[in-house]
Structures are given as structure tokens and as C-alpha cells.
Amino acid sequence: MTNISLENIGKKFKNEWIFRNLSFEFSKNEPIAIIGPNGSGKSTLMQAIAGMIPVNEGFVRYFEHTIEIPEESWHKLLSFSSPYLELIEEFTLQETVNFHVKFKPFINGLSTEEFLQIIELENHSNKPIKNFSSGMRQKLKLGLSFYSQNEIILLDEPTANLDQKGFEWYQKQVLNALNNKIVLVSSNEPKEYDFCKKHLNILNFKK
């Protein structure tokens, strides 16, 4: 059983603490919403949990049962989706997906063609990413998170840039992805995380 432990972590920029004395446990089959107003540090916390940025205090630890997983191996376990995550602009959609699965294969032997149908972008397989709308990019990033082989899914502002149809697609797909995963959703929109029974309010960890 994989789990993530935050042990009295703190992060500051210059002299301002974004959060401090934050301890929490994340386990499979218990999706957690990280909530708080815009600018409160939700994205910073998500990046710290993913190992994308270091914390200034405390420890972020990943475990498989009781065995600690080294930080350099975390990326093998997780998928991260956010509006600010960059894609390779020069790649076509097909090239992007084919490149991705070299490092993180799809679940259940899913083919590229089947994946493109799921994310409803099969008619754009030869289009360069630079010509994609923000909503198309977001669906691609979400789809790669939902359908890659992973233990952990981190979703930061998951429905940003999605229209109503895209939002309904997200609601369906995220529920399918929850089984036997650690799922964290960073958001200030309750409709994005209404399946999360537990919440971590970052305002409770301000200095």
C-alpha cells in the first residue's frame, strides 16, 4: 500500500511563509481536496508533494507499506496535471502521446488510438500542440494523468479552461480513475472535488 506522509512541512518565499507546521497523510482510496482561496499556496503545496520544489522545513515522504521510497523514484509513481504544466509545442498530438508512453505506459494495454478517442481529440492527432486551444490542452493533460500507469494522481485546478462539456467529461473520467489510487485535487471550486470526503484547508497552516 502506497502512502504519502507530510511531516511538519513548511515553505517560504523570501521571508513569507506560504504554509508551516503542516502534517498530513494521504492514502489510496481516500481522495483529498486541497482547498483555499486564490493565492493561498495550494499549487505550491502540490508541487512540494510532487517533489517539484523543495520544502524549507520538515519532510515529504513516500512509502510502500513500511519501506520508504527514495525521492528520485517518486516521478515513476505519480501523474501531475495543471494548467501551467508545459507541453512540447512543436509536437503533434500523436507525437506527444507516443513520447509520453515511452516513459509512462497506459493502463490496461490502451492504445494511442483508443486514448485519443477517450479524450475526444482523435480528429486532431496530426495537429501541433501549439495550435491547440487551452481547453484541448487541459483535456490532454488530464487524460494522460487518468490513463497512465500510476499510483498517485495530483490534479491542480483540473477544470481550468474547460467548457461545460469538458467539465462533464472530467467528472466522468475522474470517478473512473479513483480506484486504488492516491488522488489529490487542488481547487477552490467545490464542484471539482465533490467526490472528496476529506479536505485539507491550507489556511489552517499559515504562520
C-alpha positions as a Markdown table, in Angstrom:
| # | Residue | x | y | z |
|---|---|---|---|---|
| 1 | Met | 0.0 | 0.0 | 0.0 |
| 2 | Thr | 1.5 | 3.3 | -1.1 |
| 3 | Asn | 1.1 | 6.4 | 1.1 |
| 4 | Ile | 2.5 | 9.9 | 1.3 |
| 5 | Ser | 3.4 | 11.5 | 4.7 |
| 6 | Leu | 3.8 | 15.2 | 5.2 |
| 7 | Glu | 5.8 | 15.8 | 8.4 |
| 8 | Asn | 5.7 | 19.3 | 9.8 |
| 9 | Ile | 6.5 | 20.8 | 6.4 |
| 10 | Gly | 6.9 | 24.5 | 5.7 |
| 11 | Lys | 7.6 | 26.5 | 2.6 |
| 12 | Lys | 8.5 | 30.2 | 2.3 |
| 13 | Phe | 9.4 | 32.6 | -0.4 |
| 14 | Lys | 11.9 | 35.2 | 0.9 |
| 15 | Asn | 10.6 | 35.9 | 4.4 |
| 16 | Glu | 7.0 | 35.0 | 3.9 |
| 17 | Trp | 5.8 | 31.5 | 5.0 |
| 18 | Ile | 3.3 | 30.1 | 2.5 |
| 19 | Phe | 2.4 | 27.3 | 4.9 |
| 20 | Arg | 4.1 | 25.9 | 8.0 |
| 21 | Asn | 3.8 | 23.1 | 10.5 |
| 22 | Leu | 1.7 | 21.1 | 8.0 |
| 23 | Ser | 1.4 | 17.4 | 8.8 |
| 24 | Phe | -1.0 | 15.1 | 6.8 |
| 25 | Glu | -1.3 | 11.5 | 5.5 |
| 26 | Phe | -2.5 | 10.6 | 2.0 |
| 27 | Ser | -3.6 | 7.0 | 1.3 |
| 28 | Lys | -5.2 | 5.1 | -1.5 |
| 29 | Asn | -9.0 | 5.2 | -2.0 |
| 30 | Glu | -9.3 | 8.4 | 0.1 |
| 31 | Pro | -9.3 | 11.3 | -2.4 |
| 32 | Ile | -8.3 | 14.6 | -0.7 |
| 33 | Ala | -9.2 | 18.1 | -1.7 |
| 34 | Ile | -6.6 | 20.8 | -1.0 |
| 35 | Ile | -8.7 | 23.9 | -0.6 |
| 36 | Gly | -8.2 | 27.6 | 0.0 |
| 37 | Pro | -8.7 | 30.9 | -1.9 |
| 38 | Asn | -6.6 | 32.0 | -4.9 |
| 39 | Gly | -3.1 | 32.8 | -4.0 |
| 40 | Ser | -3.1 | 30.9 | -0.7 |
| 41 | Gly | -0.4 | 28.4 | -1.7 |
| 42 | Lys | -2.4 | 25.4 | -3.0 |
| 43 | Ser | -0.3 | 25.0 | -6.1 |
| 44 | Thr | 2.9 | 25.5 | -4.1 |
| 45 | Leu | 1.8 | 22.7 | -1.8 |
| 46 | Met | 1.0 | 20.4 | -4.7 |
| 47 | Gln | 4.4 | 21.0 | -6.2 |
| 48 | Ala | 6.1 | 20.3 | -2.9 |
| 49 | Ile | 4.2 | 17.0 | -2.5 |
| 50 | Ala | 5.3 | 16.0 | -6.1 |
| 51 | Gly | 8.9 | 16.8 | -5.3 |
| 52 | Met | 9.0 | 19.6 | -7.9 |
| 53 | Ile | 10.1 | 22.1 | -5.4 |
| 54 | Pro | 11.8 | 21.6 | -2.0 |
| 55 | Val | 10.3 | 22.4 | 1.4 |
| 56 | Asn | 12.2 | 24.6 | 3.8 |
| 57 | Glu | 11.1 | 22.7 | 6.9 |
| 58 | Gly | 10.0 | 19.2 | 7.6 |
| 59 | Phe | 9.8 | 16.2 | 5.3 |
| 60 | Val | 7.7 | 14.8 | 2.5 |
| 61 | Arg | 8.0 | 11.0 | 2.5 |
| 62 | Tyr | 6.6 | 8.3 | 0.2 |
| 63 | Phe | 6.2 | 4.8 | 1.5 |
| 64 | Glu | 5.3 | 1.4 | 0.0 |
| 65 | His | 4.0 | -0.4 | 3.1 |
| 66 | Thr | 6.7 | 0.5 | 5.6 |
| 67 | Ile | 9.5 | 0.9 | 3.2 |
| 68 | Glu | 10.4 | 4.5 | 2.3 |
| 69 | Ile | 10.7 | 5.3 | -1.5 |
| 70 | Pro | 13.6 | 7.5 | -2.5 |
| 71 | Glu | 12.7 | 10.9 | -3.8 |
| 72 | Glu | 14.4 | 10.2 | -7.2 |
| 73 | Ser | 11.8 | 7.5 | -7.8 |
| 74 | Trp | 8.7 | 9.5 | -7.0 |
| 75 | His | 8.1 | 10.5 | -10.6 |
| 76 | Lys | 7.6 | 6.9 | -11.5 |
| 77 | Leu | 4.6 | 6.7 | -9.3 |
| 78 | Leu | 2.8 | 9.9 | -10.0 |
| 79 | Ser | 1.0 | 11.9 | -12.7 |
| 80 | Phe | 0.6 | 15.6 | -12.3 |
| 81 | Ser | -1.9 | 17.8 | -14.2 |
| 82 | Ser | -2.2 | 21.6 | -14.1 |
| 83 | Pro | -2.9 | 24.5 | -16.4 |
| 84 | Tyr | 0.7 | 25.7 | -16.0 |
| 85 | Leu | 2.3 | 22.4 | -17.0 |
| 86 | Glu | 4.1 | 22.9 | -20.2 |
| 87 | Leu | 3.7 | 20.7 | -23.3 |
| 88 | Ile | 6.1 | 20.4 | -26.2 |
| 89 | Glu | 4.6 | 22.9 | -28.6 |
| 90 | Glu | 6.3 | 21.6 | -31.8 |
| 91 | Phe | 4.9 | 18.0 | -31.3 |
| 92 | Thr | 1.7 | 16.9 | -32.8 |
| 93 | Leu | -0.9 | 15.3 | -30.5 |
| 94 | Gln | 0.1 | 11.8 | -31.8 |
| 95 | Glu | 3.8 | 12.6 | -31.2 |
| 96 | Thr | 3.1 | 13.9 | -27.7 |
| 97 | Val | 1.2 | 10.8 | -26.7 |
| 98 | Asn | 3.7 | 8.4 | -28.2 |
| 99 | Phe | 6.6 | 10.3 | -26.4 |
| 100 | His | 4.7 | 10.1 | -23.1 |
| 101 | Val | 4.0 | 6.4 | -23.2 |
| 102 | Lys | 7.7 | 5.6 | -23.7 |
| 103 | Phe | 8.2 | 6.7 | -20.1 |
| 104 | Lys | 4.7 | 6.0 | -18.6 |
| 105 | Pro | 2.6 | 3.4 | -20.4 |
| 106 | Phe | -1.2 | 3.5 | -20.5 |
| 107 | Ile | -3.2 | 1.2 | -18.2 |
| 108 | Asn | -4.8 | -2.0 | -19.5 |
| 109 | Gly | -2.8 | -2.0 | -22.7 |
| 110 | Leu | -4.7 | 1.0 | -24.0 |
| 111 | Ser | -3.6 | 2.0 | -27.5 |
| 112 | Thr | -2.8 | 5.6 | -28.6 |
| 113 | Glu | -5.8 | 5.5 | -30.9 |
| 114 | Glu | -8.1 | 4.4 | -28.1 |
| 115 | Phe | -6.7 | 7.0 | -25.8 |
| 116 | Leu | -7.4 | 9.8 | -28.3 |
| 117 | Gln | -11.0 | 8.6 | -28.6 |
| 118 | Ile | -11.4 | 8.7 | -24.9 |
| 119 | Ile | -10.2 | 12.3 | -24.7 |
| 120 | Glu | -12.3 | 13.1 | -27.8 |
| 121 | Leu | -9.4 | 14.5 | -29.8 |
| 122 | Glu | -9.0 | 11.7 | -32.3 |
| 123 | Asn | -9.6 | 14.1 | -35.2 |
| 124 | His | -6.7 | 16.3 | -34.1 |
| 125 | Ser | -3.9 | 13.6 | -34.0 |
| 126 | Asn | -1.7 | 15.4 | -36.6 |
| 127 | Lys | -2.3 | 18.9 | -35.3 |
| 128 | Pro | 0.7 | 20.6 | -33.5 |
| 129 | Ile | 0.1 | 21.3 | -29.8 |
| 130 | Lys | 0.9 | 25.0 | -30.5 |
| 131 | Asn | -2.4 | 25.2 | -32.4 |
| 132 | Phe | -4.5 | 23.6 | -29.6 |
| 133 | Ser | -6.9 | 25.7 | -27.5 |
| 134 | Ser | -6.4 | 25.9 | -23.8 |
| 135 | Gly | -9.3 | 23.5 | -23.3 |
| 136 | Met | -7.8 | 20.9 | -25.6 |
| 137 | Arg | -4.5 | 21.1 | -23.8 |
| 138 | Gln | -6.2 | 20.6 | -20.5 |
| 139 | Lys | -8.1 | 17.6 | -21.6 |
| 140 | Leu | -4.9 | 16.1 | -22.9 |
| 141 | Lys | -3.1 | 16.7 | -19.6 |
| 142 | Leu | -6.0 | 15.3 | -17.6 |
| 143 | Gly | -6.3 | 12.2 | -19.9 |
| 144 | Leu | -2.6 | 11.4 | -19.6 |
| 145 | Ser | -2.9 | 11.6 | -15.8 |
| 146 | Phe | -6.1 | 9.4 | -15.7 |
| 147 | Tyr | -4.9 | 6.7 | -18.0 |
| 148 | Ser | -1.2 | 6.3 | -17.4 |
| 149 | Gln | 0.1 | 3.6 | -15.1 |
| 150 | Asn | 0.5 | 5.4 | -11.8 |
| 151 | Glu | -0.2 | 5.1 | -8.1 |
| 152 | Ile | -0.8 | 8.8 | -7.4 |
| 153 | Ile | -2.7 | 11.4 | -9.3 |
| 154 | Leu | -2.2 | 15.1 | -8.5 |
| 155 | Leu | -4.8 | 17.5 | -10.1 |
| 156 | Asp | -4.2 | 21.2 | -9.7 |
| 157 | Glu | -7.2 | 23.3 | -10.9 |
| 158 | Pro | -8.4 | 20.4 | -13.1 |
| 159 | Thr | -11.2 | 22.1 | -14.9 |
| 160 | Ala | -9.5 | 25.4 | -15.7 |
| 161 | Asn | -10.1 | 26.2 | -19.3 |
| 162 | Leu | -12.7 | 23.5 | -19.8 |
| 163 | Asp | -16.2 | 24.4 | -21.1 |
| 164 | Gln | -19.3 | 22.7 | -19.7 |
| 165 | Lys | -18.9 | 19.7 | -22.0 |
| 166 | Gly | -15.3 | 19.4 | -20.9 |
| 167 | Phe | -16.3 | 19.7 | -17.3 |
| 168 | Glu | -18.8 | 16.9 | -17.6 |
| 169 | Trp | -16.1 | 14.8 | -19.3 |
| 170 | Tyr | -13.8 | 15.5 | -16.3 |
| 171 | Gln | -16.5 | 14.4 | -13.8 |
| 172 | Lys | -16.9 | 11.1 | -15.5 |
| 173 | Gln | -13.3 | 10.4 | -16.1 |
| 174 | Val | -12.0 | 11.3 | -12.6 |
| 175 | Leu | -14.5 | 9.0 | -11.0 |
| 176 | Asn | -13.2 | 6.1 | -13.2 |
| 177 | Ala | -9.6 | 6.9 | -12.1 |
| 178 | Leu | -10.1 | 6.9 | -8.3 |
| 179 | Asn | -9.9 | 3.2 | -7.7 |
| 180 | Asn | -6.9 | 2.1 | -5.7 |
| 181 | Lys | -5.1 | 5.4 | -6.2 |
| 182 | Ile | -3.9 | 8.3 | -4.1 |
| 183 | Val | -5.8 | 11.3 | -5.6 |
| 184 | Leu | -5.3 | 14.9 | -4.6 |
| 185 | Val | -7.3 | 17.8 | -6.1 |
| 186 | Ser | -6.2 | 21.4 | -5.5 |
| 187 | Ser | -9.1 | 23.7 | -6.1 |
| 188 | Asn | -11.4 | 26.5 | -4.8 |
| 189 | Glu | -14.3 | 25.2 | -6.9 |
| 190 | Pro | -16.3 | 22.7 | -4.9 |
| 191 | Lys | -17.8 | 21.1 | -8.0 |
| 192 | Glu | -14.3 | 20.0 | -9.0 |
| 193 | Tyr | -13.8 | 17.9 | -5.8 |
| 194 | Asp | -17.3 | 16.9 | -4.7 |
| 195 | Phe | -16.2 | 13.3 | -4.6 |
| 196 | Cys | -13.6 | 14.1 | -1.9 |
| 197 | Lys | -14.8 | 13.3 | 1.6 |
| 198 | Lys | -11.7 | 14.8 | 3.2 |
| 199 | His | -10.3 | 18.3 | 2.8 |
| 200 | Leu | -7.0 | 19.9 | 3.7 |
| 201 | Asn | -7.6 | 23.7 | 4.1 |
| 202 | Ile | -4.2 | 25.4 | 3.6 |
| 203 | Leu | -5.4 | 28.4 | 5.6 |
| 204 | Asn | -5.1 | 26.3 | 8.7 |
| 205 | Phe | -1.3 | 26.1 | 8.2 |
| 206 | Lys | -0.5 | 29.8 | 7.8 |
| 207 | Lys | 2.1 | 31.1 | 10.3 |
